[in-house]
Tab-separated table of C-alpha atoms in Angstrom:
chain	number	residue	atom	x	y	z
A	1	MET	CA	-10.596	-9.131	-0.773
A	2	LYS	CA	-10.125	-8.835	2.956
A	3	LEU	CA	-6.971	-7.704	4.639
A	4	ILE	CA	-6.062	-8.770	8.162
A	5	ILE	CA	-3.138	-7.145	9.882
A	6	GLY	CA	-1.676	-7.141	13.396
A	7	GLY	CA	1.469	-7.877	15.375
A	8	TYR	CA	3.242	-11.259	15.485
A	9	ALA	CA	1.464	-14.130	17.126
A	10	GLN	CA	-1.827	-12.272	17.604
A	11	GLY	CA	-4.007	-15.069	16.319
A	12	LYS	CA	-4.711	-13.534	12.907
A	13	LEU	CA	-4.760	-16.847	10.968
A	14	ASP	CA	-6.771	-18.722	13.597
A	15	TYR	CA	-9.310	-15.914	13.621
A	16	ALA	CA	-9.597	-15.849	9.823
A	17	LYS	CA	-9.936	-19.632	9.451
A	18	LYS	CA	-12.641	-19.853	12.075
A	19	LYS	CA	-14.602	-16.815	11.102
A	20	LEU	CA	-14.602	-17.577	7.391
A	21	ASN	CA	-14.684	-21.331	7.773
A	22	VAL	CA	-11.636	-21.963	5.508
A	23	GLU	CA	-10.090	-25.441	5.177
A	24	ASP	CA	-6.347	-25.926	5.482
A	25	LYS	CA	-5.855	-26.711	1.776
A	26	TYR	CA	-6.985	-23.154	0.995
A	27	VAL	CA	-4.321	-21.667	3.283
A	28	PHE	CA	-0.977	-20.569	1.740
A	29	GLU	CA	1.772	-19.719	4.165
A	30	CYS	CA	4.450	-17.219	2.951
A	31	THR	CA	3.577	-18.021	-0.640
A	32	LEU	CA	1.000	-17.389	-3.304
A	33	PRO	CA	-0.753	-20.347	-4.978
A	34	THR	CA	0.829	-21.413	-8.260
A	35	LYS	CA	-1.220	-21.048	-11.445
A	36	GLU	CA	-2.141	-24.725	-11.298
A	37	GLU	CA	-3.092	-24.583	-7.605
A	38	ASN	CA	-5.181	-21.492	-8.246
A	39	GLU	CA	-7.030	-23.183	-11.103
A	40	GLU	CA	-7.724	-26.325	-9.108
A	41	LEU	CA	-8.797	-24.574	-5.897
A	42	ASN	CA	-10.509	-21.576	-7.442
A	43	PRO	CA	-12.002	-22.592	-10.808
A	44	ASN	CA	-14.831	-20.039	-10.586
A	45	GLY	CA	-12.730	-17.240	-9.043
A	46	ASP	CA	-14.908	-17.025	-5.896
A	47	ALA	CA	-13.063	-19.339	-3.486
A	48	LYS	CA	-11.814	-18.017	-0.166
A	49	ILE	CA	-8.058	-18.438	-0.425
A	50	ILE	CA	-5.966	-17.332	2.549
A	51	VAL	CA	-2.465	-15.986	1.991
A	52	SER	CA	-0.814	-15.839	5.428
A	53	SER	CA	2.470	-14.168	6.491
A	54	LEU	CA	2.414	-11.949	3.463
A	55	HIS	CA	5.415	-9.938	4.922
A	56	LYS	CA	7.603	-13.048	4.700
A	57	TRP	CA	6.590	-13.616	1.094
A	58	ILE	CA	7.425	-9.973	0.290
A	59	ARG	CA	10.824	-10.391	1.863
A	60	LYS	CA	11.437	-13.522	-0.131
A	61	ARG	CA	10.361	-11.926	-3.432
A	62	ILE	CA	12.506	-8.865	-2.880
A	63	LYS	CA	15.537	-11.109	-2.205
A	64	GLU	CA	14.715	-13.106	-5.349
A	65	GLY	CA	14.472	-9.886	-7.385
A	66	GLY	CA	10.717	-10.323	-7.935
A	67	ARG	CA	8.012	-7.665	-8.138
A	68	PRO	CA	5.884	-8.276	-5.094
A	69	GLU	CA	3.815	-5.149	-5.687
A	70	GLU	CA	2.614	-6.337	-9.133
A	71	GLU	CA	2.390	-10.005	-8.179
A	72	ILE	CA	0.135	-9.483	-5.176
A	73	SER	CA	-1.978	-6.959	-7.053
A	74	SER	CA	-2.557	-9.346	-9.944
A	75	PHE	CA	-3.295	-12.174	-7.467
A	76	VAL	CA	-6.063	-10.251	-5.643
A	77	LYS	CA	-7.604	-9.179	-8.975
A	78	LYS	CA	-8.013	-12.872	-9.921
A	79	ASN	CA	-9.122	-13.922	-6.435
A	80	GLN	CA	-11.668	-11.398	-5.282
A	81	ASN	CA	-12.561	-13.355	-2.232
A	82	ALA	CA	-8.988	-13.811	-1.069
A	83	ILE	CA	-8.010	-13.087	2.510
A	84	ILE	CA	-4.550	-11.537	2.926
A	85	ILE	CA	-2.903	-11.746	6.330
A	86	CYS	CA	0.213	-9.738	7.152
A	87	ASP	CA	2.215	-8.764	10.238
A	88	GLU	CA	2.656	-5.092	11.021
A	89	ILE	CA	6.435	-4.612	10.759
A	90	GLY	CA	6.781	-0.832	10.583
A	91	ASN	CA	6.320	0.091	14.161
A	92	GLY	CA	9.947	-0.057	15.265
A	93	ILE	CA	13.191	1.898	15.160
A	94	VAL	CA	14.623	2.492	11.628
A	95	PRO	CA	16.769	-0.611	10.983
A	96	MET	CA	20.538	-0.170	10.504
A	97	ASP	CA	20.598	-2.621	7.636
A	98	PRO	CA	19.725	-1.093	4.239
A	99	PHE	CA	17.860	-4.223	3.048
A	100	GLU	CA	15.728	-4.199	6.188
A	101	ARG	CA	14.804	-0.553	5.501
A	102	VAL	CA	13.751	-1.348	1.920
A	103	TYR	CA	11.817	-4.401	3.020
A	104	ARG	CA	9.956	-2.378	5.715
A	105	GLU	CA	9.170	0.445	3.315
A	106	ARG	CA	7.944	-1.783	0.483
A	107	THR	CA	5.826	-3.900	2.896
A	108	GLY	CA	4.213	-0.773	4.311
A	109	ARG	CA	3.365	0.598	0.835
A	110	ILE	CA	1.964	-2.745	-0.351
A	111	LEU	CA	-0.279	-2.848	2.708
A	112	VAL	CA	-1.495	0.744	2.175
A	113	ASN	CA	-2.423	-0.180	-1.451
A	114	LEU	CA	-4.049	-3.501	-0.468
A	115	ALA	CA	-6.023	-1.703	2.241
A	116	ALA	CA	-7.252	0.848	-0.211
A	117	GLU	CA	-8.549	-1.903	-2.541
A	118	ALA	CA	-9.912	-4.170	0.245
A	119	LEU	CA	-13.592	-4.426	1.024
A	120	GLU	CA	-12.730	-4.982	4.638
A	121	VAL	CA	-9.616	-4.434	6.812
A	122	GLU	CA	-9.301	-5.853	10.272
A	123	ARG	CA	-6.610	-5.388	12.851
A	124	VAL	CA	-6.219	-8.268	15.308
A	125	VAL	CA	-4.888	-7.706	18.765
A	126	CYS	CA	-4.690	-10.671	21.199
A	127	GLY	CA	-7.049	-12.582	18.963
A	128	ILE	CA	-9.635	-9.815	19.036
A	129	PRO	CA	-10.514	-8.272	15.653
A	130	GLN	CA	-11.070	-4.596	15.239
A	131	LYS	CA	-12.701	-3.631	12.010
A	132	ILE	CA	-10.929	-0.579	10.671
A	133	LYS	CA	-12.486	-0.535	7.188
B	1	MET	CA	-6.127	23.985	16.429
B	2	LEU	CA	-3.538	21.298	17.020
B	3	THR	CA	-3.829	17.918	15.317
B	4	LEU	CA	-1.482	14.964	15.766
B	5	VAL	CA	-1.033	12.120	13.263
B	6	TYR	CA	0.720	9.106	14.634
B	7	GLY	CA	1.785	5.926	12.773
B	8	GLY	CA	4.573	3.537	11.850
B	9	SER	CA	6.925	3.703	8.923
B	10	ALA	CA	5.293	3.566	5.463
B	11	SER	CA	1.836	3.590	7.117
B	12	GLY	CA	0.546	6.418	4.897
B	13	LYS	CA	0.570	8.930	7.701
B	14	SER	CA	2.046	11.812	5.638
B	15	GLN	CA	-0.707	11.561	3.084
B	16	ILE	CA	-3.379	11.643	5.797
B	17	ALA	CA	-1.656	14.613	7.507
B	18	GLU	CA	-1.541	16.501	4.177
B	19	ASP	CA	-5.202	15.841	3.622
B	20	ILE	CA	-6.029	17.192	7.100
B	21	ILE	CA	-4.101	20.464	6.764
B	22	CYS	CA	-5.381	21.018	3.259
B	23	LYS	CA	-8.915	20.591	4.510
B	24	ILE	CA	-8.516	22.847	7.584
B	25	SER	CA	-6.680	25.635	5.726
B	26	GLU	CA	-9.352	25.785	3.017
B	27	GLY	CA	-7.152	27.067	0.194
B	28	LYS	CA	-5.297	29.628	2.360
B	29	ASN	CA	-1.519	29.738	2.665
B	30	LYS	CA	0.090	26.760	4.261
B	31	TYR	CA	3.575	25.800	5.241
B	32	TYR	CA	5.417	22.549	5.290
B	33	ILE	CA	7.938	22.507	8.136
B	34	ALA	CA	10.545	19.889	7.253
B	35	THR	CA	12.716	18.621	10.107
B	36	MET	CA	14.831	16.066	8.272
B	37	LYS	CA	18.572	16.847	7.886
B	38	VAL	CA	19.036	15.636	4.358
B	39	GLY	CA	22.781	16.036	3.890
B	40	ASP	CA	24.276	13.941	1.057
B	41	ASP	CA	22.632	10.662	2.038
B	42	GLU	CA	21.086	9.199	-1.056
B	43	GLU	CA	18.283	7.449	0.730
B	44	ASN	CA	17.281	10.671	2.471
B	45	ILE	CA	17.422	12.641	-0.774
B	46	GLU	CA	15.174	10.020	-2.416
B	47	ARG	CA	12.775	10.071	0.525
B	48	VAL	CA	12.519	13.866	0.507
B	49	GLU	CA	11.998	13.830	-3.265
B	50	LYS	CA	9.137	11.328	-2.917
B	51	HIS	CA	7.424	13.513	-0.282
B	52	ARG	CA	7.968	16.630	-2.368
B	53	ASN	CA	6.323	14.974	-5.343
B	54	GLN	CA	3.475	13.824	-3.224
B	55	ARG	CA	2.625	17.390	-2.105
B	56	LYS	CA	3.831	19.396	-5.108
B	57	ASP	CA	0.340	20.486	-6.333
B	58	LYS	CA	-1.019	21.169	-2.927
B	59	GLY	CA	0.471	24.691	-2.546
B	60	PHE	CA	2.798	24.281	0.422
B	61	VAL	CA	5.605	26.721	1.169
B	62	THR	CA	8.486	24.682	2.621
B	63	ILE	CA	10.372	25.828	5.723
B	64	GLU	CA	13.476	23.795	6.588
B	65	CYS	CA	13.826	23.685	10.345
B	66	PRO	CA	15.771	20.605	11.606
B	67	HIS	CA	16.143	22.033	15.190
B	68	ASP	CA	14.954	24.948	17.386
B	69	ILE	CA	11.549	24.379	15.876
B	70	GLU	CA	10.029	27.577	17.400
B	71	ASN	CA	12.077	29.521	14.790
B	72	ALA	CA	9.769	28.247	12.096
B	73	ILE	CA	7.120	30.763	13.204
B	74	LYS	CA	9.353	33.643	12.039
B	75	GLU	CA	9.040	32.428	8.490
B	76	MET	CA	5.267	32.171	8.544
B	77	THR	CA	3.994	35.527	7.385
B	78	SER	CA	0.260	35.124	6.974
B	79	ASP	CA	-2.387	32.411	7.407
B	80	LYS	CA	-0.383	30.440	9.868
B	81	ASN	CA	-1.389	26.931	8.791
B	82	ALA	CA	1.425	24.408	8.970
B	83	LEU	CA	2.233	20.760	8.670
B	84	LEU	CA	5.249	19.753	10.762
B	85	GLU	CA	6.982	16.560	9.642
B	86	CYS	CA	8.182	14.874	11.648
B	87	VAL	CA	8.764	14.761	15.405
B	88	SER	CA	11.041	11.655	15.290
B	89	ASN	CA	13.596	13.520	13.204
B	90	LEU	CA	13.288	16.620	15.333
B	91	VAL	CA	13.954	14.643	18.512
B	92	ALA	CA	16.928	12.893	16.902
B	93	ASN	CA	18.361	16.180	15.663
B	94	GLU	CA	18.008	17.877	19.077
B	95	MET	CA	19.502	14.886	20.869
B	96	PHE	CA	22.407	13.937	18.570
B	97	PHE	CA	23.468	16.864	16.415
B	98	GLY	CA	24.412	19.505	18.940
B	99	GLY	CA	28.063	18.503	19.310
B	100	GLU	CA	27.396	16.206	22.211
B	101	ILE	CA	24.454	13.959	23.033
B	102	LYS	CA	21.847	15.877	24.949
B	103	GLU	CA	20.245	14.353	28.083
B	104	MET	CA	16.916	12.685	27.555
B	105	GLU	CA	15.020	15.076	29.823
B	106	ASP	CA	16.599	18.146	28.250
B	107	THR	CA	15.711	16.857	24.792
B	108	VAL	CA	12.083	16.317	25.793
B	109	ASN	CA	11.785	19.790	27.314
B	110	LYS	CA	13.412	21.473	24.357
B	111	VAL	CA	11.202	19.814	21.789
B	112	LYS	CA	8.029	20.122	23.852
B	113	ASP	CA	8.591	23.841	24.541
B	114	GLY	CA	9.461	24.534	20.937
B	115	ILE	CA	6.332	22.818	19.573
B	116	LYS	CA	4.193	24.515	22.250
B	117	THR	CA	5.419	27.932	21.115
B	118	LEU	CA	4.854	26.997	17.490
B	119	ALA	CA	1.335	25.712	18.188
B	120	GLU	CA	0.371	28.787	20.213
B	121	ASN	CA	1.427	31.066	17.433
B	122	SER	CA	-0.175	29.121	14.607
B	123	ASP	CA	-3.767	29.164	13.427
B	124	ASN	CA	-3.688	25.428	12.581
B	125	LEU	CA	-0.837	23.052	13.153
B	126	VAL	CA	-0.785	19.392	12.131
B	127	ILE	CA	2.116	17.322	13.462
B	128	VAL	CA	3.355	13.977	12.129
B	129	THR	CA	4.916	11.684	14.716
B	130	ASN	CA	6.175	8.138	14.644
B	131	ASN	CA	5.391	4.858	16.275
B	132	VAL	CA	8.821	3.224	16.844
B	133	PHE	CA	7.741	1.406	19.976
B	134	GLU	CA	6.405	-1.995	18.917
B	135	SER	CA	9.337	-4.084	17.951
B	136	GLY	CA	10.725	-4.690	21.442
B	137	SER	CA	13.370	-2.884	23.439
B	138	ASP	CA	16.469	-4.896	22.548
B	139	TYR	CA	18.486	-1.820	21.660
B	140	ASP	CA	21.691	-0.091	22.954
B	141	PRO	CA	21.275	2.474	25.760
B	142	THR	CA	21.582	5.451	23.381
B	143	THR	CA	18.747	4.225	21.134
B	144	LEU	CA	16.620	3.400	24.182
B	145	SER	CA	17.195	6.885	25.533
B	146	TYR	CA	16.091	8.296	22.137
B	147	MET	CA	12.965	6.068	22.238
B	148	GLU	CA	12.185	7.234	25.732
B	149	ALA	CA	12.507	10.872	24.650
B	150	LEU	CA	10.257	10.406	21.658
B	151	GLY	CA	7.728	8.474	23.718
B	152	ARG	CA	7.594	11.262	26.276
B	153	VAL	CA	7.333	13.972	23.624
B	154	ASN	CA	4.516	12.031	22.008
B	155	ARG	CA	2.611	11.826	25.296
B	156	GLU	CA	3.078	15.582	25.912
B	157	LEU	CA	1.804	16.307	22.424
B	158	PHE	CA	-1.152	13.977	22.767
B	159	ASN	CA	-2.121	15.955	25.859
B	160	MET	CA	-1.772	19.286	24.086
B	161	ALA	CA	-3.572	18.208	20.907
B	162	ASP	CA	-7.218	18.834	20.088
B	163	GLU	CA	-7.395	15.820	17.841
B	164	VAL	CA	-5.121	12.710	17.545
B	165	TYR	CA	-5.260	10.169	14.749
B	166	GLU	CA	-3.485	6.843	14.541
B	167	VAL	CA	-2.768	5.687	10.982
B	168	VAL	CA	-2.580	2.011	10.115
B	169	VAL	CA	-2.153	0.793	6.488
B	170	GLY	CA	-3.317	4.188	5.227
B	171	ILE	CA	-6.483	4.125	7.369
B	172	SER	CA	-6.796	6.798	10.047
B	173	MET	CA	-8.553	6.248	13.333
B	174	ARG	CA	-9.346	9.031	15.694
B	175	ILE	CA	-8.014	8.214	19.148
B	176	LYS	CA	-8.567	11.598	20.737
């Protein structure tokens, strides 16, 4: 699994699609593939599936009362060539709103865990990747 | 030696800072200088508890020092190795909890001088500080003044430090 992080609108998805030559049907925006989609697109478990805007998916799952930590962890176990793309959202003032604080904290921890598992971590700034792992 | 660890919220910077001080102090005494005013806020209590658990088997002696940070040195008796966490709370405490809001410049000088004294009297000091600067500047004047103070303190500390690390998603990168 590869993890790509960076600020908003830094060209993370464009970079990943071009570099890894991924077709649009393998790109999932703010969502994980369903079981059926996963079976269809990734029958052998080696397809390059991109999950983009992971932070938005985390926000959605927290609101829905889901378990984003376990869900993403189980997804990347099944999809070892997956590429996870996420905004860096923790570099601001502590939000006033309690939900925003929880969201920020859980997103940060999920990223630390994904980065620990990832074979490669890249940070994209202005479209330029910096390999940090 | 002075080492600075810089990163955003939930970036894994505490863990990295603990690893650094444990390695430098090589099994000798080490202190954890906590700057957070916990009070009765549940979220803070939980946060402190999480950090305590994380470092419980690492042999730290905790010194609570939410302001006048130079005073922490008085509680360090031998092997003056310390981890100071974190500068963002220290700046907020100096600025907002002294009865009236302190001027930005005065806050910067107070914190900078306090940490300088602490660093000069320590064998090894590792300092955790925060990146709060990358989600725009659409804040009220008081918050902006706080951000300015923290930004300036960070720059002063970067100059003073022997080594500076930026932590992103649990990965540390040496930037000085």
